[in-house]
Short mmCIF file of C-alpha atoms and ligand atoms in Angstrom, two decimals:
data_model
loop_
_atom_site.label_atom_id
_atom_site.label_comp_id
_atom_site.label_asym_id
_atom_site.label_seq_id
_atom_site.Cartn_x
_atom_site.Cartn_y
_atom_site.Cartn_z
CA MET A 830 45.34 23.26 -17.05
CA ASP A 831 41.72 24.75 -17.26
CA LYS A 832 40.19 26.21 -20.31
CA ILE A 833 37.04 28.44 -20.52
CA LEU A 834 34.25 27.62 -23.08
CA ILE A 835 31.83 30.45 -24.33
CA ARG A 836 28.82 30.24 -26.71
CA GLY A 837 28.26 34.03 -27.28
CA GLY A 838 25.26 36.00 -28.47
CA ASN A 839 23.52 36.18 -24.99
CA PRO A 840 22.91 39.80 -23.88
CA LEU A 841 24.47 40.25 -20.34
CA LYS A 842 22.00 41.64 -18.02
CA GLY A 843 22.01 42.34 -14.17
CA SER A 844 24.50 43.63 -11.57
CA VAL A 845 27.77 42.29 -10.41
CA GLN A 846 30.00 43.20 -7.43
CA VAL A 847 33.47 44.82 -8.40
CA ARG A 848 36.22 43.19 -6.20
CA GLY A 849 39.09 45.06 -4.59
CA ALA A 850 41.94 46.38 -6.88
CA LYS A 851 44.65 43.86 -7.77
CA ASN A 852 47.07 46.80 -8.51
CA SER A 853 46.36 48.38 -5.04
CA ALA A 854 46.30 45.10 -2.97
CA LEU A 855 49.88 44.10 -4.34
CA PRO A 856 51.85 47.21 -3.36
CA LEU A 857 49.77 47.51 -0.03
CA MET A 858 50.90 43.92 0.89
CA ALA A 859 54.42 44.77 0.01
CA ALA A 860 54.31 48.07 1.96
CA ALA A 861 53.18 46.19 5.14
CA LEU A 862 56.84 45.16 5.36
CA LEU A 863 57.28 48.69 6.64
CA ALA A 864 55.10 48.16 9.64
CA GLU A 865 56.39 47.30 13.14
CA GLU A 866 52.87 46.13 14.22
CA THR A 867 50.04 44.11 12.57
CA CYS A 868 48.22 45.54 9.45
CA VAL A 869 44.79 44.37 8.37
CA LEU A 870 43.59 44.84 4.80
CA HIS A 871 39.93 44.58 3.82
CA ASN A 872 38.38 44.01 0.41
CA VAL A 873 41.34 42.05 -0.84
CA PRO A 874 40.66 40.18 -4.04
CA CYS A 875 41.28 36.35 -4.15
CA LEU A 876 43.48 36.25 -7.04
CA HIS A 877 46.54 34.23 -8.07
CA ASP A 878 48.84 37.22 -7.92
CA VAL A 879 47.56 38.01 -4.45
CA PHE A 880 48.40 34.36 -3.43
CA THR A 881 51.79 34.77 -5.12
CA MET A 882 52.46 37.93 -3.00
CA ASP A 883 51.47 36.28 0.04
CA LYS A 884 53.79 33.30 -0.49
CA ILE A 885 56.69 35.71 -1.22
CA LEU A 886 56.07 37.69 1.99
CA SER A 887 55.42 34.51 4.08
CA GLU A 888 58.85 33.06 2.94
CA MET A 889 60.49 36.40 4.25
CA GLY A 890 58.86 35.82 7.64
CA MET A 891 55.48 37.79 7.42
CA ALA A 892 52.69 35.92 9.27
CA ILE A 893 49.71 36.20 6.99
CA ASP A 894 46.05 35.15 7.53
CA PHE A 895 44.03 35.55 4.53
CA THR A 896 40.33 34.65 5.35
CA GLY A 897 37.48 35.63 3.08
CA ARG A 898 38.62 39.09 1.75
CA THR A 899 40.29 40.08 4.79
CA MET A 900 44.25 39.85 5.09
CA THR A 901 45.90 40.16 8.43
CA MET A 902 49.74 40.77 8.17
CA ASP A 903 52.06 40.65 11.19
CA PRO A 904 55.49 41.72 10.02
CA LYS A 905 57.25 41.24 13.41
CA GLY A 906 58.77 38.01 12.30
CA VAL A 907 60.21 39.25 8.87
CA SER A 908 63.97 38.53 9.15
CA SER A 909 64.89 38.28 5.36
CA HIS A 910 65.67 41.24 3.28
CA GLU A 911 65.85 39.05 0.06
CA ALA A 912 63.36 38.16 -2.50
CA PRO A 913 64.49 35.28 -4.56
CA TYR A 914 64.21 34.88 -8.35
CA GLU A 915 62.01 31.74 -8.29
CA LEU A 916 59.38 33.83 -6.79
CA VAL A 917 60.07 37.22 -8.38
CA ARG A 918 60.07 35.66 -11.91
CA LYS A 919 56.39 34.63 -11.48
CA MET A 920 55.09 37.98 -10.90
CA ARG A 921 56.72 41.50 -11.81
CA ALA A 922 54.81 43.21 -8.82
CA SER A 923 57.01 41.28 -6.44
CA PHE A 924 59.65 43.91 -7.42
CA PHE A 925 57.55 46.30 -5.25
CA VAL A 926 59.09 44.86 -2.08
CA LEU A 927 62.26 46.60 -2.87
CA GLY A 928 61.45 49.98 -1.45
CA PRO A 929 59.73 48.61 1.68
CA LEU A 930 62.77 46.41 2.37
CA LEU A 931 64.98 49.46 2.08
CA GLY A 932 62.77 51.33 4.46
CA ARG A 933 62.78 48.49 7.02
CA PHE A 934 66.23 47.14 6.83
CA SER A 935 68.33 49.85 4.89
CA LYS A 936 69.28 47.00 2.52
CA ALA A 937 67.62 44.75 0.11
CA LYS A 938 68.38 42.00 -2.31
CA VAL A 939 65.71 41.61 -4.98
CA SER A 940 65.92 39.52 -8.31
CA LEU A 941 65.51 41.75 -11.31
CA PRO A 942 62.04 40.87 -12.70
CA GLY A 943 62.11 39.03 -16.06
CA GLY A 944 60.39 40.67 -18.98
CA CYS A 945 56.81 39.64 -19.76
CA ALA A 946 54.56 39.28 -22.67
CA ILE A 947 53.83 43.13 -22.89
CA GLY A 948 57.44 44.31 -23.07
CA THR A 949 60.86 44.22 -21.48
CA ARG A 950 59.45 46.39 -18.61
CA PRO A 951 62.90 47.67 -17.31
CA VAL A 952 63.36 49.04 -13.83
CA ASP A 953 65.78 51.81 -14.60
CA ILE A 954 63.42 54.52 -13.11
CA HIS A 955 62.94 52.60 -9.72
CA LEU A 956 66.96 52.26 -9.48
CA LYS A 957 67.76 55.74 -10.49
CA GLY A 958 65.43 57.03 -8.12
CA LEU A 959 66.62 54.93 -5.13
CA GLU A 960 70.18 56.08 -5.86
CA SER A 961 68.87 59.67 -5.72
CA LEU A 962 67.78 58.85 -2.19
CA GLY A 963 71.40 58.04 -1.44
CA VAL A 964 70.96 54.17 -1.71
CA LYS A 965 73.96 52.17 -3.11
CA ILE A 966 72.68 49.99 -5.93
CA ARG A 967 74.60 47.22 -7.77
CA ILE A 968 73.55 44.43 -10.11
CA GLU A 969 74.87 40.93 -9.04
CA ASP A 970 73.87 37.53 -10.70
CA GLY A 971 70.62 39.06 -11.84
CA TYR A 972 69.78 40.55 -8.52
CA VAL A 973 69.52 44.15 -7.37
CA VAL A 974 71.61 44.55 -4.30
CA ALA A 975 70.87 47.78 -2.48
CA GLU A 976 72.27 49.26 0.58
CA GLY A 977 72.00 52.26 2.79
CA ARG A 978 69.17 54.10 4.67
CA PRO A 979 67.32 56.44 2.15
CA GLN A 980 68.14 60.09 2.63
CA GLY A 981 65.47 62.75 1.69
CA ALA A 982 65.92 64.22 -1.97
CA ASN A 983 64.18 66.08 -4.67
CA ILE A 984 63.55 63.47 -7.41
CA ALA A 985 61.78 63.94 -10.88
CA LEU A 986 61.04 60.66 -12.53
CA ASP A 987 61.89 60.27 -16.17
CA PHE A 988 58.42 58.70 -16.55
CA PRO A 989 55.48 58.65 -14.26
CA SER A 990 56.03 54.91 -13.61
CA VAL A 991 53.34 53.45 -11.08
CA GLY A 992 55.70 50.87 -9.64
CA ALA A 993 58.75 53.24 -9.32
CA THR A 994 56.37 55.83 -7.67
CA GLU A 995 55.26 53.22 -5.20
CA ASN A 996 58.75 51.82 -4.56
CA LEU A 997 60.08 55.37 -4.02
CA MET A 998 57.10 56.39 -1.66
CA CYS A 999 57.88 53.29 0.47
CA ALA A 1000 61.75 53.88 0.69
CA ALA A 1001 61.21 57.69 1.37
CA SER A 1002 58.68 57.06 4.19
CA LYS A 1003 61.42 55.85 6.48
CA ALA A 1004 64.29 58.29 5.01
CA GLN A 1005 66.16 60.76 6.99
CA GLY A 1006 64.61 64.08 5.86
CA VAL A 1007 62.09 65.25 3.34
CA THR A 1008 61.61 63.81 -0.20
CA ARG A 1009 59.88 65.57 -3.06
CA LEU A 1010 58.98 63.34 -5.98
CA THR A 1011 57.58 65.08 -9.34
CA ASN A 1012 56.56 63.75 -12.73
CA VAL A 1013 54.95 60.81 -10.58
CA ALA A 1014 52.15 58.37 -11.26
CA ARG A 1015 48.86 59.85 -10.28
CA GLU A 1016 46.77 56.66 -10.42
CA PRO A 1017 44.11 55.85 -7.66
CA GLU A 1018 46.26 52.98 -6.50
CA ILE A 1019 49.00 55.71 -5.58
CA VAL A 1020 46.52 57.52 -3.48
CA ASP A 1021 45.51 54.25 -1.86
CA LEU A 1022 49.16 53.54 -0.97
CA ALA A 1023 49.64 56.94 0.54
CA ASN A 1024 46.46 56.56 2.48
CA PHE A 1025 47.67 53.19 3.80
CA LEU A 1026 51.20 54.43 4.71
CA ASN A 1027 49.77 57.56 6.42
CA GLY A 1028 47.60 55.16 8.37
CA MET A 1029 50.89 53.57 9.65
CA GLY A 1030 52.12 56.90 10.71
CA ALA A 1031 53.87 58.20 7.55
CA GLN A 1032 53.91 61.79 6.52
CA ILE A 1033 53.01 61.76 2.84
CA SER A 1034 51.06 64.57 1.07
CA GLY A 1035 50.13 65.33 -2.59
CA ALA A 1036 49.45 61.74 -3.71
CA GLY A 1037 47.44 61.88 -6.91
CA THR A 1038 49.05 65.12 -7.92
CA ASP A 1039 52.23 65.92 -9.73
CA LEU A 1040 54.21 66.61 -6.51
CA ILE A 1041 54.35 63.90 -3.56
CA THR A 1042 56.08 65.36 -0.53
CA ILE A 1043 57.33 62.80 2.14
CA LEU A 1044 58.67 63.53 5.54
CA GLY A 1045 60.65 60.46 6.53
CA VAL A 1046 59.81 59.00 9.98
CA ASP A 1047 61.79 56.48 12.15
CA SER A 1048 59.08 53.91 12.63
CA LEU A 1049 55.74 53.02 11.25
CA GLY A 1050 52.96 51.13 13.14
CA GLY A 1051 50.09 48.89 12.20
CA THR A 1052 46.82 50.09 10.58
CA GLU A 1053 43.61 48.92 9.30
CA HIS A 1054 42.65 49.69 5.60
CA VAL A 1055 40.06 48.91 2.81
CA VAL A 1056 41.47 48.39 -0.63
CA ILE A 1057 39.77 50.53 -3.34
CA PRO A 1058 37.52 49.13 -5.86
CA ASP A 1059 39.27 47.47 -9.04
CA ARG A 1060 38.69 50.15 -11.91
CA ILE A 1061 40.01 47.80 -14.55
CA GLU A 1062 37.78 45.03 -13.56
CA ALA A 1063 34.77 47.41 -13.36
CA GLY A 1064 35.83 48.60 -17.01
CA THR A 1065 36.13 44.99 -18.30
CA LEU A 1066 32.64 43.98 -17.01
CA LEU A 1067 31.05 47.15 -18.38
CA ILE A 1068 32.53 46.44 -21.75
CA ALA A 1069 31.30 42.76 -21.78
CA GLY A 1070 27.67 44.29 -21.18
CA VAL A 1071 27.99 46.64 -23.93
CA ALA A 1072 29.71 44.19 -26.41
CA THR A 1073 26.67 41.82 -26.03
CA HIS A 1074 24.02 44.65 -26.36
CA GLY A 1075 23.11 43.94 -22.66
CA ASP A 1076 22.70 46.15 -19.65
CA VAL A 1077 25.05 45.65 -16.86
CA THR A 1078 25.57 47.32 -13.53
CA VAL A 1079 28.76 46.99 -11.49
CA LEU A 1080 28.40 47.59 -7.68
CA ASN A 1081 31.00 48.96 -5.31
CA ALA A 1082 32.82 50.86 -8.22
CA ASP A 1083 34.19 54.30 -8.14
CA ALA A 1084 33.40 56.20 -11.33
CA ASP A 1085 35.84 58.94 -10.55
CA HIS A 1086 38.51 56.37 -11.29
CA LEU A 1087 37.41 55.84 -14.86
CA PRO A 1088 36.63 59.50 -16.26
CA VAL A 1089 37.98 59.04 -19.70
CA PHE A 1090 36.88 55.42 -20.11
CA LEU A 1091 33.25 55.98 -19.31
CA ASP A 1092 33.25 58.98 -21.88
CA LYS A 1093 34.57 56.65 -24.41
CA LEU A 1094 31.81 54.13 -23.95
CA ARG A 1095 29.26 57.11 -24.26
CA ASP A 1096 31.28 58.14 -27.55
CA MET A 1097 30.46 54.54 -28.91
CA GLY A 1098 26.87 54.93 -28.28
CA ALA A 1099 26.39 53.10 -25.07
CA GLU A 1100 24.13 54.44 -22.25
CA VAL A 1101 26.33 55.24 -19.07
CA GLU A 1102 24.83 56.11 -15.81
CA VAL A 1103 26.48 56.61 -12.45
CA HIS A 1104 24.59 56.42 -9.21
CA GLY A 1105 26.96 56.60 -6.20
CA SER A 1106 29.02 53.45 -6.26
CA ARG A 1107 27.02 51.82 -8.98
CA ILE A 1108 27.83 52.23 -12.80
CA ARG A 1109 25.34 50.98 -15.38
CA ALA A 1110 26.25 50.69 -18.90
CA ALA A 1111 23.70 49.49 -21.70
CA ALA A 1112 23.64 49.38 -25.47
CA LYS A 1113 20.46 48.40 -27.00
CA ASN A 1114 21.50 49.52 -30.46
CA GLY A 1115 24.65 49.34 -32.61
CA LEU A 1116 27.94 50.73 -31.68
CA LYS A 1117 30.07 53.27 -33.22
CA ALA A 1118 33.86 53.28 -33.77
CA VAL A 1119 35.98 55.33 -31.51
CA ASP A 1120 39.60 56.44 -31.44
CA VAL A 1121 41.52 55.44 -28.23
CA SER A 1122 45.00 56.58 -27.14
CA THR A 1123 46.34 54.95 -23.93
CA GLN A 1124 47.89 57.33 -21.38
CA VAL A 1125 49.06 57.50 -17.78
CA TYR A 1126 46.22 58.39 -15.39
CA PRO A 1127 43.95 60.14 -15.82
CA GLY A 1128 43.96 59.24 -19.46
CA PHE A 1129 42.74 56.08 -21.05
CA PRO A 1130 44.02 53.22 -19.14
CA THR A 1131 46.38 50.85 -20.92
CA ASP A 1132 44.81 47.87 -18.83
CA LEU A 1133 41.62 48.51 -20.75
CA GLN A 1134 43.21 48.86 -24.17
CA ALA A 1135 42.77 45.11 -25.19
CA GLN A 1136 39.13 45.10 -23.81
CA ILE A 1137 37.91 48.07 -25.72
CA MET A 1138 39.57 46.80 -28.92
CA ALA A 1139 37.46 43.65 -28.62
CA LEU A 1140 34.45 45.94 -28.46
CA ALA A 1141 35.64 48.10 -31.42
CA CYS A 1142 35.68 44.84 -33.41
CA VAL A 1143 31.86 44.71 -33.38
CA ALA A 1144 31.22 48.57 -33.76
CA GLU A 1145 30.29 50.29 -36.96
CA GLY A 1146 33.29 51.96 -38.63
CA ALA A 1147 37.05 52.03 -38.24
CA SER A 1148 38.48 52.65 -34.62
CA ILE A 1149 42.26 53.78 -34.22
CA ILE A 1150 43.77 52.48 -30.98
CA LYS A 1151 47.11 53.73 -29.99
CA GLU A 1152 49.05 52.08 -27.21
CA ASN A 1153 51.41 54.67 -25.80
CA VAL A 1154 52.41 53.17 -22.40
CA PHE A 1155 53.80 49.61 -23.20
CA GLU A 1156 55.93 48.78 -26.10
CA ASN A 1157 54.05 45.49 -27.05
CA ARG A 1158 50.55 45.28 -25.91
CA PHE A 1159 48.57 44.08 -28.94
CA MET A 1160 48.98 40.38 -28.06
CA GLN A 1161 45.22 40.03 -28.48
CA VAL A 1162 45.28 40.89 -32.12
CA ALA A 1163 46.04 37.71 -33.69
CA GLU A 1164 43.58 35.72 -31.74
CA LEU A 1165 40.78 38.31 -32.35
CA THR A 1166 41.63 38.02 -35.99
CA ARG A 1167 40.94 34.17 -35.80
CA MET A 1168 37.40 35.11 -34.54
CA GLY A 1169 36.84 37.27 -37.64
CA ALA A 1170 38.06 40.64 -36.52
CA VAL A 1171 39.80 42.96 -39.20
CA ILE A 1172 42.66 44.61 -37.42
CA ASP A 1173 45.72 46.25 -39.04
CA VAL A 1174 48.68 46.89 -36.69
CA ASP A 1175 51.46 49.48 -37.54
CA GLY A 1176 53.84 49.90 -34.69
CA ASN A 1177 51.95 51.05 -31.54
CA SER A 1178 48.82 51.85 -33.52
CA ALA A 1179 46.07 49.50 -34.55
CA VAL A 1180 43.21 50.13 -36.97
CA VAL A 1181 40.15 48.06 -36.21
CA ARG A 1182 37.52 47.89 -38.89
CA GLY A 1183 34.22 46.75 -37.25
CA VAL A 1184 32.50 43.60 -38.77
CA PRO A 1185 28.78 42.63 -38.41
CA LYS A 1186 29.71 39.49 -36.42
CA LEU A 1187 32.46 37.50 -34.74
CA SER A 1188 32.65 33.67 -34.76
CA GLY A 1189 33.75 31.50 -31.91
CA ALA A 1190 37.13 29.78 -32.20
CA PRO A 1191 39.72 27.92 -30.22
CA VAL A 1192 42.10 30.66 -28.94
CA MET A 1193 45.00 30.96 -26.46
CA ALA A 1194 45.39 33.53 -23.57
CA SER A 1195 48.66 35.25 -23.55
CA ASP A 1196 48.60 38.00 -20.94
CA LEU A 1197 46.18 39.10 -18.39
CA ARG A 1198 44.30 41.88 -20.14
CA ALA A 1199 44.52 40.32 -23.63
CA SER A 1200 42.82 37.31 -22.12
CA ALA A 1201 40.02 39.41 -20.99
CA ALA A 1202 39.58 40.78 -24.51
CA LEU A 1203 39.32 37.12 -25.81
CA VAL A 1204 36.56 36.59 -23.17
CA ILE A 1205 34.75 39.76 -24.44
CA ALA A 1206 34.99 38.77 -27.99
CA GLY A 1207 33.80 35.24 -27.16
CA LEU A 1208 30.74 36.73 -25.44
CA ALA A 1209 29.95 38.92 -28.39
CA ALA A 1210 30.45 36.07 -31.00
CA THR A 1211 27.05 35.07 -32.57
CA SER A 1212 28.21 31.80 -33.88
CA GLY A 1213 30.40 28.90 -32.90
CA GLU A 1214 32.04 28.16 -29.54
CA THR A 1215 35.20 30.03 -28.20
CA SER A 1216 37.59 27.93 -26.11
CA ILE A 1217 40.24 29.70 -24.32
CA THR A 1218 43.26 27.87 -23.06
CA ARG A 1219 45.99 29.06 -20.49
CA VAL A 1220 43.16 30.70 -18.56
CA TYR A 1221 45.71 30.96 -15.60
CA HIS A 1222 46.49 34.38 -17.22
CA ILE A 1223 42.88 35.45 -16.48
CA ASP A 1224 42.85 34.05 -12.95
CA ARG A 1225 45.73 36.35 -12.10
CA GLY A 1226 43.58 39.41 -12.26
CA TYR A 1227 39.99 38.14 -12.33
CA GLU A 1228 38.15 36.33 -9.62
CA ARG A 1229 36.21 33.25 -10.90
CA ILE A 1230 35.34 35.31 -14.14
CA GLU A 1231 33.21 32.37 -15.57
CA GLU A 1232 30.90 32.43 -12.53
CA ARG A 1233 30.49 36.11 -12.46
CA LEU A 1234 29.69 36.38 -16.21
CA ALA A 1235 27.35 33.40 -15.99
CA SER A 1236 25.36 35.14 -13.33
CA LEU A 1237 24.79 38.02 -15.88
CA GLY A 1238 23.43 35.24 -18.30
CA ALA A 1239 26.50 34.43 -20.27
CA ASP A 1240 26.91 30.91 -21.62
CA ILE A 1241 30.27 30.23 -20.26
CA ARG A 1242 31.90 27.53 -18.32
CA ARG A 1243 35.42 26.24 -17.10
CA VAL A 1244 36.51 22.72 -17.95
CA ARG A 1245 39.72 20.77 -17.38
CA ASP A 1246 41.86 20.90 -20.50
CA GLY A 1247 41.54 17.80 -22.41
CA GLN A 1248 37.87 17.54 -21.63
C1 LIG B 855 51.57 48.80 -13.13
O1 LIG B 855 52.79 48.18 -13.71
C2 LIG B 855 50.42 47.84 -13.14
N1 LIG B 855 50.75 46.73 -12.45
C3 LIG B 855 50.20 47.41 -14.64
O2 LIG B 855 48.96 46.67 -14.69
C4 LIG B 855 49.80 48.78 -15.36
O3 LIG B 855 49.57 48.42 -16.75
C5 LIG B 855 50.82 49.80 -15.39
O4 LIG B 855 51.28 50.01 -13.88
C6 LIG B 855 50.60 51.11 -16.12
O5 LIG B 855 49.33 51.62 -15.44
C7 LIG B 855 50.56 46.76 -11.04
O6 LIG B 855 50.40 47.81 -10.42
C8 LIG B 855 51.03 45.63 -10.28
P1 LIG B 855 54.85 51.32 -15.14
P2 LIG B 855 54.18 48.96 -13.72
O7 LIG B 855 56.15 51.22 -14.29
O8 LIG B 855 54.35 49.64 -12.41
C9 LIG B 855 58.23 51.87 -18.52
C10 LIG B 855 47.79 44.65 -15.30
O9 LIG B 855 47.42 44.15 -16.42
N2 LIG B 855 59.15 51.61 -17.39
O10 LIG B 855 53.99 52.35 -14.96
O11 LIG B 855 55.16 47.88 -14.01
C11 LIG B 855 57.57 50.43 -18.62
O12 LIG B 855 58.37 49.49 -19.41
C12 LIG B 855 49.20 45.30 -15.10
O13 LIG B 855 47.20 44.75 -14.17
C13 LIG B 855 60.57 52.02 -17.61
O14 LIG B 855 60.84 52.15 -18.81
O15 LIG B 855 54.03 49.90 -14.82
C14 LIG B 855 56.17 50.67 -19.33
O16 LIG B 855 56.42 50.78 -20.66
C15 LIG B 855 49.95 45.16 -16.43
N3 LIG B 855 61.42 51.84 -16.69
C16 LIG B 855 55.78 52.09 -18.77
O17 LIG B 855 57.12 52.56 -18.20
C17 LIG B 855 60.97 51.70 -15.34
O18 LIG B 855 61.94 51.68 -14.39
C18 LIG B 855 54.91 52.04 -17.69
O19 LIG B 855 55.27 51.11 -16.63
C19 LIG B 855 59.52 51.47 -15.00
C20 LIG B 855 58.74 51.43 -16.03
#
């Protein structure tokens, strides 16, 4: 296994390309199961999670060619309506094939996803919604067994779950009749999925608002689509620049996807400028503490909570960070504390007392975004060396992060563990 070594203290300067959104590419790949002709996705990020989804779909019979950042998917050979446990357990997003399989085959057998580091992450909202579409659901040996062609219905989600919204959009796109989904997720990735499905011939309106209306159709064709930029990667890179008192510009980003986050950086004293698809963040002087409360979109994204906590560790004053979306998403706290951070956790709330400096230390990655927080803290540390093990967590969501941070002036490298 690899590890990443960082000697912090270098201000990051320069510009770096933002890749396509992981949390859009994955549901788009799953949705291609609904097409009867070839689909082409551009700006697909080269990430472990994308390779995992590629493997799952290929094993189901999808012919996939992934060259550069273009993915060509021919679903004509898809014959299996099953997603096996040994693949689903590796990545929760595999569960997003359930809706597309129902739309294509009117039946599906998908392993229940295991829990993960950030919580049990149930799928009750997915299943309740599918039952509202008239699908028969039973749990058998750890699998969800679903049968029946979806029938249009009016559904109010108990919680605006991103994955449940995506599964229901896919199932409803091939339903008999009209489906109205309310209390739905409004993330940019939901809009991207609706645009992809409409490109295939679906009749979806209202994505990004509180009411999505879907007129079911009998067949969907192929399409070509460009994956939206990864707003979480953009935010992570901007925080790295600010945490090192540098000046970083992310290219091919969409500031409209990060309204609350960018204002929080400004509240901390960073200089933030937006010029079209370029976002620049700089912090020449000290940073101020800030209070953050994660919310569903368009609120502060839970996927940037760990990263801004790392930034708060070196800000002046006390920051209160509340995690309202997941039940256990403070995995970064123990490791940040080992680097000199002062953080008190009480339930879903953490009080971060800024310290003058962090020190490098051996730390272990736990989940994707907590790992990104450790990288940021390592870059900000002004003494010692940070060595991060289990970096496969980072590779799930960030393309060669060490190369891209090094291009901004970071003293960071990847070595084989044991070196
Ligand atoms: C998506 O996960 C993202 N993953 C997550 O990103 C992101 O954190 C999350 O949305 C919230 O924005 C992908 O898109 C692949 P949810 P998802 O269903 O769909 C509870 C990352 O780091 N819930 O919106 O699984 C759930 O337990 C990952 O890139 C139920 O209770 O998230 C959680 O507390 C992490 N029952 C909350 O809702 C359900 O049926 C939000 O979950 C479904 C969800």
